[in-house]
mmCIF file with all atom_site columns, C-alpha atoms in Angstrom:
data_model
loop_
_atom_site.group_PDB
_atom_site.id
_atom_site.type_symbol
_atom_site.label_atom_id
_atom_site.label_alt_id
_atom_site.label_comp_id
_atom_site.label_asym_id
_atom_site.label_entity_id
_atom_site.label_seq_id
_atom_site.pdbx_PDB_ins_code
_atom_site.Cartn_x
_atom_site.Cartn_y
_atom_site.Cartn_z
_atom_site.occupancy
_atom_site.B_iso_or_equiv
_atom_site.pdbx_formal_charge
_atom_site.auth_seq_id
_atom_site.auth_comp_id
_atom_site.auth_asym_id
_atom_site.auth_atom_id
_atom_site.pdbx_PDB_model_num
ATOM 1   C CA . UNK A 1 1   ? -20.597 -9.613  -20.913 1.00 49.00 ? 1   UNK A CA 1
ATOM 2   C CA . UNK A 1 2   ? -19.064 -11.306 -17.872 1.00 57.00 ? 2   UNK A CA 1
ATOM 3   C CA . UNK A 1 3   ? -20.664 -10.749 -14.474 1.00 58.00 ? 3   UNK A CA 1
ATOM 4   C CA . UNK A 1 4   ? -18.359 -9.067  -11.912 1.00 55.00 ? 4   UNK A CA 1
ATOM 5   C CA . UNK A 1 5   ? -18.230 -10.746 -8.507  1.00 62.00 ? 5   UNK A CA 1
ATOM 6   C CA . UNK A 1 6   ? -18.716 -8.752  -5.316  1.00 57.00 ? 6   UNK A CA 1
ATOM 7   C CA . UNK A 1 7   ? -15.471 -7.964  -3.471  1.00 52.00 ? 7   UNK A CA 1
ATOM 8   C CA . UNK A 1 8   ? -15.678 -6.917  0.186   1.00 59.00 ? 8   UNK A CA 1
ATOM 9   C CA . UNK A 1 9   ? -13.990 -3.593  1.027   1.00 53.00 ? 9   UNK A CA 1
ATOM 10  C CA . UNK A 1 10  ? -11.465 -5.179  3.401   1.00 54.00 ? 10  UNK A CA 1
ATOM 11  C CA . UNK A 1 11  ? -10.141 -7.314  0.526   1.00 61.00 ? 11  UNK A CA 1
ATOM 12  C CA . UNK A 1 12  ? -9.318  -4.299  -1.664  1.00 79.00 ? 12  UNK A CA 1
ATOM 13  C CA . UNK A 1 13  ? -5.739  -3.832  -0.516  1.00 85.00 ? 13  UNK A CA 1
ATOM 14  C CA . UNK A 1 14  ? -2.797  -2.372  -2.400  1.00 91.00 ? 14  UNK A CA 1
ATOM 15  C CA . UNK A 1 15  ? -0.205  -5.137  -2.638  1.00 94.00 ? 15  UNK A CA 1
ATOM 16  C CA . UNK A 1 16  ? 3.392   -4.655  -3.824  1.00 94.00 ? 16  UNK A CA 1
ATOM 17  C CA . UNK A 1 17  ? 6.083   -7.256  -4.377  1.00 95.00 ? 17  UNK A CA 1
ATOM 18  C CA . UNK A 1 18  ? 9.281   -5.691  -3.101  1.00 94.00 ? 18  UNK A CA 1
ATOM 19  C CA . UNK A 1 19  ? 11.828  -8.421  -3.718  1.00 94.00 ? 19  UNK A CA 1
ATOM 20  C CA . UNK A 1 20  ? 12.097  -11.887 -5.190  1.00 95.00 ? 20  UNK A CA 1
ATOM 21  C CA . UNK A 1 21  ? 15.370  -13.518 -4.140  1.00 95.00 ? 21  UNK A CA 1
ATOM 22  C CA . UNK A 1 22  ? 16.766  -16.957 -4.851  1.00 95.00 ? 22  UNK A CA 1
ATOM 23  C CA . UNK A 1 23  ? 18.239  -18.306 -1.634  1.00 95.00 ? 23  UNK A CA 1
ATOM 24  C CA . UNK A 1 24  ? 20.226  -21.501 -1.212  1.00 95.00 ? 24  UNK A CA 1
ATOM 25  C CA . UNK A 1 25  ? 21.001  -24.032 1.455   1.00 94.00 ? 25  UNK A CA 1
ATOM 26  C CA . UNK A 1 26  ? 24.153  -26.160 1.172   1.00 95.00 ? 26  UNK A CA 1
ATOM 27  C CA . UNK A 1 27  ? 23.463  -29.872 1.616   1.00 95.00 ? 27  UNK A CA 1
ATOM 28  C CA . UNK A 1 28  ? 25.568  -33.018 1.095   1.00 94.00 ? 28  UNK A CA 1
ATOM 29  C CA . UNK A 1 29  ? 24.753  -33.308 -2.604  1.00 92.00 ? 29  UNK A CA 1
ATOM 30  C CA . UNK A 1 30  ? 25.214  -29.615 -3.449  1.00 94.00 ? 30  UNK A CA 1
ATOM 31  C CA . UNK A 1 31  ? 22.886  -26.641 -3.079  1.00 95.00 ? 31  UNK A CA 1
ATOM 32  C CA . UNK A 1 32  ? 19.119  -26.524 -2.520  1.00 94.00 ? 32  UNK A CA 1
ATOM 33  C CA . UNK A 1 33  ? 17.506  -23.460 -4.090  1.00 95.00 ? 33  UNK A CA 1
ATOM 34  C CA . UNK A 1 34  ? 14.302  -21.833 -2.870  1.00 96.00 ? 34  UNK A CA 1
ATOM 35  C CA . UNK A 1 35  ? 12.677  -18.455 -3.462  1.00 97.00 ? 35  UNK A CA 1
ATOM 36  C CA . UNK A 1 36  ? 12.093  -15.758 -0.860  1.00 96.00 ? 36  UNK A CA 1
ATOM 37  C CA . UNK A 1 37  ? 9.430   -13.177 -1.719  1.00 96.00 ? 37  UNK A CA 1
ATOM 38  C CA . UNK A 1 38  ? 8.893   -9.977  0.265   1.00 96.00 ? 38  UNK A CA 1
ATOM 39  C CA . UNK A 1 39  ? 5.434   -8.401  -0.051  1.00 96.00 ? 39  UNK A CA 1
ATOM 40  C CA . UNK A 1 40  ? 3.970   -5.270  1.506   1.00 96.00 ? 40  UNK A CA 1
ATOM 41  C CA . UNK A 1 41  ? 0.194   -4.746  1.747   1.00 96.00 ? 41  UNK A CA 1
ATOM 42  C CA . UNK A 1 42  ? -1.713  -1.592  2.672   1.00 95.00 ? 42  UNK A CA 1
ATOM 43  C CA . UNK A 1 43  ? -5.062  0.154   2.404   1.00 94.00 ? 43  UNK A CA 1
ATOM 44  C CA . UNK A 1 44  ? -3.616  3.607   1.459   1.00 92.00 ? 44  UNK A CA 1
ATOM 45  C CA . UNK A 1 45  ? -5.132  4.972   4.705   1.00 91.00 ? 45  UNK A CA 1
ATOM 46  C CA . UNK A 1 46  ? -2.385  4.194   7.209   1.00 90.00 ? 46  UNK A CA 1
ATOM 47  C CA . UNK A 1 47  ? -2.681  0.427   7.673   1.00 94.00 ? 47  UNK A CA 1
ATOM 48  C CA . UNK A 1 48  ? 0.254   -1.653  6.428   1.00 95.00 ? 48  UNK A CA 1
ATOM 49  C CA . UNK A 1 49  ? 1.632   -5.179  6.716   1.00 96.00 ? 49  UNK A CA 1
ATOM 50  C CA . UNK A 1 50  ? 4.863   -6.942  5.734   1.00 96.00 ? 50  UNK A CA 1
ATOM 51  C CA . UNK A 1 51  ? 5.043   -10.579 4.690   1.00 96.00 ? 51  UNK A CA 1
ATOM 52  C CA . UNK A 1 52  ? 7.940   -12.846 3.782   1.00 96.00 ? 52  UNK A CA 1
ATOM 53  C CA . UNK A 1 53  ? 7.313   -16.185 2.093   1.00 96.00 ? 53  UNK A CA 1
ATOM 54  C CA . UNK A 1 54  ? 9.705   -18.949 1.094   1.00 96.00 ? 54  UNK A CA 1
ATOM 55  C CA . UNK A 1 55  ? 8.901   -21.841 -1.219  1.00 96.00 ? 55  UNK A CA 1
ATOM 56  C CA . UNK A 1 56  ? 10.349  -23.958 -4.023  1.00 96.00 ? 56  UNK A CA 1
ATOM 57  C CA . UNK A 1 57  ? 8.379   -21.976 -6.619  1.00 96.00 ? 57  UNK A CA 1
ATOM 58  C CA . UNK A 1 58  ? 7.812   -18.215 -6.890  1.00 96.00 ? 58  UNK A CA 1
ATOM 59  C CA . UNK A 1 59  ? 3.952   -18.306 -7.025  1.00 95.00 ? 59  UNK A CA 1
ATOM 60  C CA . UNK A 1 60  ? 3.794   -20.375 -3.825  1.00 96.00 ? 60  UNK A CA 1
ATOM 61  C CA . UNK A 1 61  ? 6.198   -18.013 -2.061  1.00 96.00 ? 61  UNK A CA 1
ATOM 62  C CA . UNK A 1 62  ? 4.113   -15.022 -3.228  1.00 95.00 ? 62  UNK A CA 1
ATOM 63  C CA . UNK A 1 63  ? 0.920   -16.564 -1.835  1.00 96.00 ? 63  UNK A CA 1
ATOM 64  C CA . UNK A 1 64  ? 2.597   -17.238 1.531   1.00 96.00 ? 64  UNK A CA 1
ATOM 65  C CA . UNK A 1 65  ? 4.051   -13.721 1.701   1.00 96.00 ? 65  UNK A CA 1
ATOM 66  C CA . UNK A 1 66  ? 0.726   -12.121 0.789   1.00 95.00 ? 66  UNK A CA 1
ATOM 67  C CA . UNK A 1 67  ? -1.154  -14.134 3.430   1.00 95.00 ? 67  UNK A CA 1
ATOM 68  C CA . UNK A 1 68  ? 1.409   -13.259 6.114   1.00 95.00 ? 68  UNK A CA 1
ATOM 69  C CA . UNK A 1 69  ? 1.323   -9.567  5.183   1.00 95.00 ? 69  UNK A CA 1
ATOM 70  C CA . UNK A 1 70  ? -2.476  -9.497  5.527   1.00 95.00 ? 70  UNK A CA 1
ATOM 71  C CA . UNK A 1 71  ? -2.241  -11.185 8.959   1.00 95.00 ? 71  UNK A CA 1
ATOM 72  C CA . UNK A 1 72  ? 0.395   -8.712  10.208  1.00 92.00 ? 72  UNK A CA 1
ATOM 73  C CA . UNK A 1 73  ? -1.500  -5.504  9.374   1.00 94.00 ? 73  UNK A CA 1
ATOM 74  C CA . UNK A 1 74  ? -0.804  -2.591  11.728  1.00 94.00 ? 74  UNK A CA 1
ATOM 75  C CA . UNK A 1 75  ? -1.978  1.022   11.890  1.00 94.00 ? 75  UNK A CA 1
ATOM 76  C CA . UNK A 1 76  ? 0.539   3.889   11.591  1.00 93.00 ? 76  UNK A CA 1
ATOM 77  C CA . UNK A 1 77  ? 0.026   7.549   12.510  1.00 91.00 ? 77  UNK A CA 1
ATOM 78  C CA . UNK A 1 78  ? -0.121  9.869   9.514   1.00 90.00 ? 78  UNK A CA 1
ATOM 79  C CA . UNK A 1 79  ? -0.781  13.598  9.272   1.00 87.00 ? 79  UNK A CA 1
ATOM 80  C CA . UNK A 1 80  ? -2.806  14.593  6.183   1.00 87.00 ? 80  UNK A CA 1
ATOM 81  C CA . UNK A 1 81  ? -0.641  13.418  3.228   1.00 89.00 ? 81  UNK A CA 1
ATOM 82  C CA . UNK A 1 82  ? 2.643   13.139  5.150   1.00 90.00 ? 82  UNK A CA 1
ATOM 83  C CA . UNK A 1 83  ? 3.976   12.028  8.551   1.00 91.00 ? 83  UNK A CA 1
ATOM 84  C CA . UNK A 1 84  ? 3.672   14.034  11.799  1.00 88.00 ? 84  UNK A CA 1
ATOM 85  C CA . UNK A 1 85  ? 7.411   14.327  12.557  1.00 87.00 ? 85  UNK A CA 1
ATOM 86  C CA . UNK A 1 86  ? 10.923  13.290  11.512  1.00 90.00 ? 86  UNK A CA 1
ATOM 87  C CA . UNK A 1 87  ? 11.928  9.753   12.491  1.00 93.00 ? 87  UNK A CA 1
ATOM 88  C CA . UNK A 1 88  ? 14.851  7.340   12.074  1.00 95.00 ? 88  UNK A CA 1
ATOM 89  C CA . UNK A 1 89  ? 14.166  3.608   11.776  1.00 95.00 ? 89  UNK A CA 1
ATOM 90  C CA . UNK A 1 90  ? 16.899  1.046   12.328  1.00 96.00 ? 90  UNK A CA 1
ATOM 91  C CA . UNK A 1 91  ? 17.177  -2.694  11.684  1.00 95.00 ? 91  UNK A CA 1
ATOM 92  C CA . UNK A 1 92  ? 20.624  -4.349  11.752  1.00 92.00 ? 92  UNK A CA 1
ATOM 93  C CA . UNK A 1 93  ? 22.912  -2.135  9.657   1.00 93.00 ? 93  UNK A CA 1
ATOM 94  C CA . UNK A 1 94  ? 20.095  -0.474  7.700   1.00 95.00 ? 94  UNK A CA 1
ATOM 95  C CA . UNK A 1 95  ? 18.816  2.916   8.796   1.00 96.00 ? 95  UNK A CA 1
ATOM 96  C CA . UNK A 1 96  ? 16.022  4.877   7.123   1.00 96.00 ? 96  UNK A CA 1
ATOM 97  C CA . UNK A 1 97  ? 15.368  8.562   7.771   1.00 95.00 ? 97  UNK A CA 1
ATOM 98  C CA . UNK A 1 98  ? 11.820  9.809   7.107   1.00 94.00 ? 98  UNK A CA 1
ATOM 99  C CA . UNK A 1 99  ? 11.076  13.546  7.028   1.00 93.00 ? 99  UNK A CA 1
ATOM 100 C CA . UNK A 1 100 ? 7.667   15.176  6.606   1.00 91.00 ? 100 UNK A CA 1
ATOM 101 C CA . UNK A 1 101 ? 7.196   17.333  3.503   1.00 91.00 ? 101 UNK A CA 1
ATOM 102 C CA . UNK A 1 102 ? 4.687   19.990  2.502   1.00 88.00 ? 102 UNK A CA 1
ATOM 103 C CA . UNK A 1 103 ? 1.815   19.154  0.147   1.00 89.00 ? 103 UNK A CA 1
ATOM 104 C CA . UNK A 1 104 ? 2.803   18.761  -3.491  1.00 90.00 ? 104 UNK A CA 1
ATOM 105 C CA . UNK A 1 105 ? 6.331   17.480  -2.768  1.00 91.00 ? 105 UNK A CA 1
ATOM 106 C CA . UNK A 1 106 ? 5.630   13.856  -3.672  1.00 92.00 ? 106 UNK A CA 1
ATOM 107 C CA . UNK A 1 107 ? 7.340   10.711  -2.420  1.00 93.00 ? 107 UNK A CA 1
ATOM 108 C CA . UNK A 1 108 ? 11.076  11.417  -2.680  1.00 93.00 ? 108 UNK A CA 1
ATOM 109 C CA . UNK A 1 109 ? 12.300  7.880   -2.208  1.00 91.00 ? 109 UNK A CA 1
ATOM 110 C CA . UNK A 1 110 ? 13.388  4.779   -4.084  1.00 85.00 ? 110 UNK A CA 1
ATOM 111 C CA . UNK A 1 111 ? 12.949  1.025   -4.087  1.00 85.00 ? 111 UNK A CA 1
ATOM 112 C CA . UNK A 1 112 ? 11.390  -0.729  -1.142  1.00 90.00 ? 112 UNK A CA 1
ATOM 113 C CA . UNK A 1 113 ? 10.959  2.419   0.947   1.00 94.00 ? 113 UNK A CA 1
ATOM 114 C CA . UNK A 1 114 ? 8.787   3.981   -1.789  1.00 94.00 ? 114 UNK A CA 1
ATOM 115 C CA . UNK A 1 115 ? 6.606   0.868   -2.018  1.00 94.00 ? 115 UNK A CA 1
ATOM 116 C CA . UNK A 1 116 ? 6.021   0.803   1.748   1.00 94.00 ? 116 UNK A CA 1
ATOM 117 C CA . UNK A 1 117 ? 5.163   4.514   1.913   1.00 94.00 ? 117 UNK A CA 1
ATOM 118 C CA . UNK A 1 118 ? 2.818   4.369   -1.081  1.00 93.00 ? 118 UNK A CA 1
ATOM 119 C CA . UNK A 1 119 ? 0.768   1.460   0.294   1.00 94.00 ? 119 UNK A CA 1
ATOM 120 C CA . UNK A 1 120 ? 0.601   3.286   3.647   1.00 93.00 ? 120 UNK A CA 1
ATOM 121 C CA . UNK A 1 121 ? -1.026  6.260   1.906   1.00 93.00 ? 121 UNK A CA 1
ATOM 122 C CA . UNK A 1 122 ? 1.828   8.767   2.301   1.00 93.00 ? 122 UNK A CA 1
ATOM 123 C CA . UNK A 1 123 ? 1.943   11.196  -0.657  1.00 94.00 ? 123 UNK A CA 1
ATOM 124 C CA . UNK A 1 124 ? 4.480   13.819  0.488   1.00 93.00 ? 124 UNK A CA 1
ATOM 125 C CA . UNK A 1 125 ? 7.697   12.753  2.212   1.00 94.00 ? 125 UNK A CA 1
ATOM 126 C CA . UNK A 1 126 ? 11.492  13.013  2.034   1.00 94.00 ? 126 UNK A CA 1
ATOM 127 C CA . UNK A 1 127 ? 13.543  9.898   2.777   1.00 95.00 ? 127 UNK A CA 1
ATOM 128 C CA . UNK A 1 128 ? 17.165  8.846   2.998   1.00 95.00 ? 128 UNK A CA 1
ATOM 129 C CA . UNK A 1 129 ? 18.451  5.298   3.275   1.00 94.00 ? 129 UNK A CA 1
ATOM 130 C CA . UNK A 1 130 ? 21.629  5.129   5.360   1.00 93.00 ? 130 UNK A CA 1
ATOM 131 C CA . UNK A 1 131 ? 23.974  2.227   6.021   1.00 94.00 ? 131 UNK A CA 1
ATOM 132 C CA . UNK A 1 132 ? 23.167  -1.193  4.581   1.00 92.00 ? 132 UNK A CA 1
ATOM 133 C CA . UNK A 1 133 ? 21.590  -1.544  1.143   1.00 92.00 ? 133 UNK A CA 1
ATOM 134 C CA . UNK A 1 134 ? 20.087  -4.962  1.987   1.00 92.00 ? 134 UNK A CA 1
ATOM 135 C CA . UNK A 1 135 ? 16.535  -4.609  0.627   1.00 93.00 ? 135 UNK A CA 1
ATOM 136 C CA . UNK A 1 136 ? 14.856  -6.690  3.348   1.00 94.00 ? 136 UNK A CA 1
ATOM 137 C CA . UNK A 1 137 ? 16.555  -4.782  6.190   1.00 95.00 ? 137 UNK A CA 1
ATOM 138 C CA . UNK A 1 138 ? 15.812  -1.402  4.542   1.00 95.00 ? 138 UNK A CA 1
ATOM 139 C CA . UNK A 1 139 ? 12.112  -2.294  4.275   1.00 95.00 ? 139 UNK A CA 1
ATOM 140 C CA . UNK A 1 140 ? 12.027  -3.506  7.882   1.00 95.00 ? 140 UNK A CA 1
ATOM 141 C CA . UNK A 1 141 ? 13.779  -0.281  8.992   1.00 96.00 ? 141 UNK A CA 1
ATOM 142 C CA . UNK A 1 142 ? 11.056  1.691   7.168   1.00 95.00 ? 142 UNK A CA 1
ATOM 143 C CA . UNK A 1 143 ? 8.412   -0.259  9.100   1.00 95.00 ? 143 UNK A CA 1
ATOM 144 C CA . UNK A 1 144 ? 10.330  0.436   12.319  1.00 95.00 ? 144 UNK A CA 1
ATOM 145 C CA . UNK A 1 145 ? 10.331  4.164   11.530  1.00 95.00 ? 145 UNK A CA 1
ATOM 146 C CA . UNK A 1 146 ? 6.602   4.212   10.700  1.00 95.00 ? 146 UNK A CA 1
ATOM 147 C CA . UNK A 1 147 ? 5.751   2.415   13.962  1.00 94.00 ? 147 UNK A CA 1
ATOM 148 C CA . UNK A 1 148 ? 7.698   5.045   15.945  1.00 93.00 ? 148 UNK A CA 1
ATOM 149 C CA . UNK A 1 149 ? 5.403   7.830   14.669  1.00 91.00 ? 149 UNK A CA 1
ATOM 150 C CA . UNK A 1 150 ? 3.296   9.501   17.336  1.00 89.00 ? 150 UNK A CA 1
ATOM 151 C CA . UNK A 1 151 ? -0.021  11.278  16.912  1.00 85.00 ? 151 UNK A CA 1
ATOM 152 C CA . UNK A 1 152 ? 0.439   15.059  17.253  1.00 79.00 ? 152 UNK A CA 1
ATOM 153 C CA . UNK A 1 153 ? -2.771  15.525  19.257  1.00 80.00 ? 153 UNK A CA 1
ATOM 154 C CA . UNK A 1 154 ? -1.972  12.742  21.787  1.00 82.00 ? 154 UNK A CA 1
ATOM 155 C CA . UNK A 1 155 ? 1.625   13.943  22.168  1.00 80.00 ? 155 UNK A CA 1
ATOM 156 C CA . UNK A 1 156 ? 0.413   17.509  22.795  1.00 80.00 ? 156 UNK A CA 1
ATOM 157 C CA . UNK A 1 157 ? -1.811  16.292  25.639  1.00 82.00 ? 157 UNK A CA 1
ATOM 158 C CA . UNK A 1 158 ? 1.100   14.347  27.187  1.00 83.00 ? 158 UNK A CA 1
ATOM 159 C CA . UNK A 1 159 ? 3.377   17.396  26.987  1.00 82.00 ? 159 UNK A CA 1
ATOM 160 C CA . UNK A 1 160 ? 0.705   19.808  28.177  1.00 83.00 ? 160 UNK A CA 1
ATOM 161 C CA . UNK A 1 161 ? 0.952   21.921  25.025  1.00 81.00 ? 161 UNK A CA 1
ATOM 162 C CA . UNK A 1 162 ? -1.426  23.154  22.381  1.00 80.00 ? 162 UNK A CA 1
ATOM 163 C CA . UNK A 1 163 ? -1.776  20.636  19.514  1.00 75.00 ? 163 UNK A CA 1
ATOM 164 C CA . UNK A 1 164 ? -1.006  23.371  16.950  1.00 76.00 ? 164 UNK A CA 1
ATOM 165 C CA . UNK A 1 165 ? 2.508   23.760  18.416  1.00 74.00 ? 165 UNK A CA 1
ATOM 166 C CA . UNK A 1 166 ? 3.428   20.193  17.395  1.00 74.00 ? 166 UNK A CA 1
ATOM 167 C CA . UNK A 1 167 ? 2.222   20.394  13.791  1.00 74.00 ? 167 UNK A CA 1
ATOM 168 C CA . UNK A 1 168 ? 4.769   20.582  10.933  1.00 73.00 ? 168 UNK A CA 1
ATOM 169 C CA . UNK A 1 169 ? 6.064   24.138  10.550  1.00 70.00 ? 169 UNK A CA 1
ATOM 170 C CA . UNK A 1 170 ? 4.259   24.843  7.243   1.00 71.00 ? 170 UNK A CA 1
ATOM 171 C CA . UNK A 1 171 ? 0.912   24.068  8.894   1.00 73.00 ? 171 UNK A CA 1
ATOM 172 C CA . UNK A 1 172 ? 1.696   26.096  12.030  1.00 70.00 ? 172 UNK A CA 1
ATOM 173 C CA . UNK A 1 173 ? 1.743   29.263  9.924   1.00 66.00 ? 173 UNK A CA 1
ATOM 174 C CA . UNK A 1 174 ? -1.727  28.515  8.519   1.00 63.00 ? 174 UNK A CA 1
ATOM 175 C CA . UNK A 1 175 ? -3.238  27.870  11.966  1.00 59.00 ? 175 UNK A CA 1
ATOM 176 C CA . UNK A 1 176 ? -1.717  30.989  13.563  1.00 56.00 ? 176 UNK A CA 1
#
């Protein structure tokens, strides 16, 4: 039986390849082809990172993208299994609407948006992709939306309100 090596906890990240695209550059002799790989990495607890890697071969591009995603890790505000409030992220022509959902709803999303939300640790959410269907811009718009999220408790202090007033409506009923 083979001995399993020890893996530190910070290395156990959920990594998803979102897109592998062949891109070209026109030069004097014709076209030069390379590969662009988009990878998203997360710990399923609210920390996510996006990495884009380009190389002449797919494995090299994947390695670059993965390394960049791990370097660009950022924390996002979540509320239980969803997000604290509705938000609209925008990058170029791509817009992504994220809406909180009650427990048991699941991730109602597709493609790159689903991958980003799953690695972030969101289990219940409603999404809608508006505008451009460019995968890279849609994923970046999702990141933009997630970074706009505010913590309900901190926002309540700033507004001078009770924290329970800023919770999603299905949780307000339980706390009342």
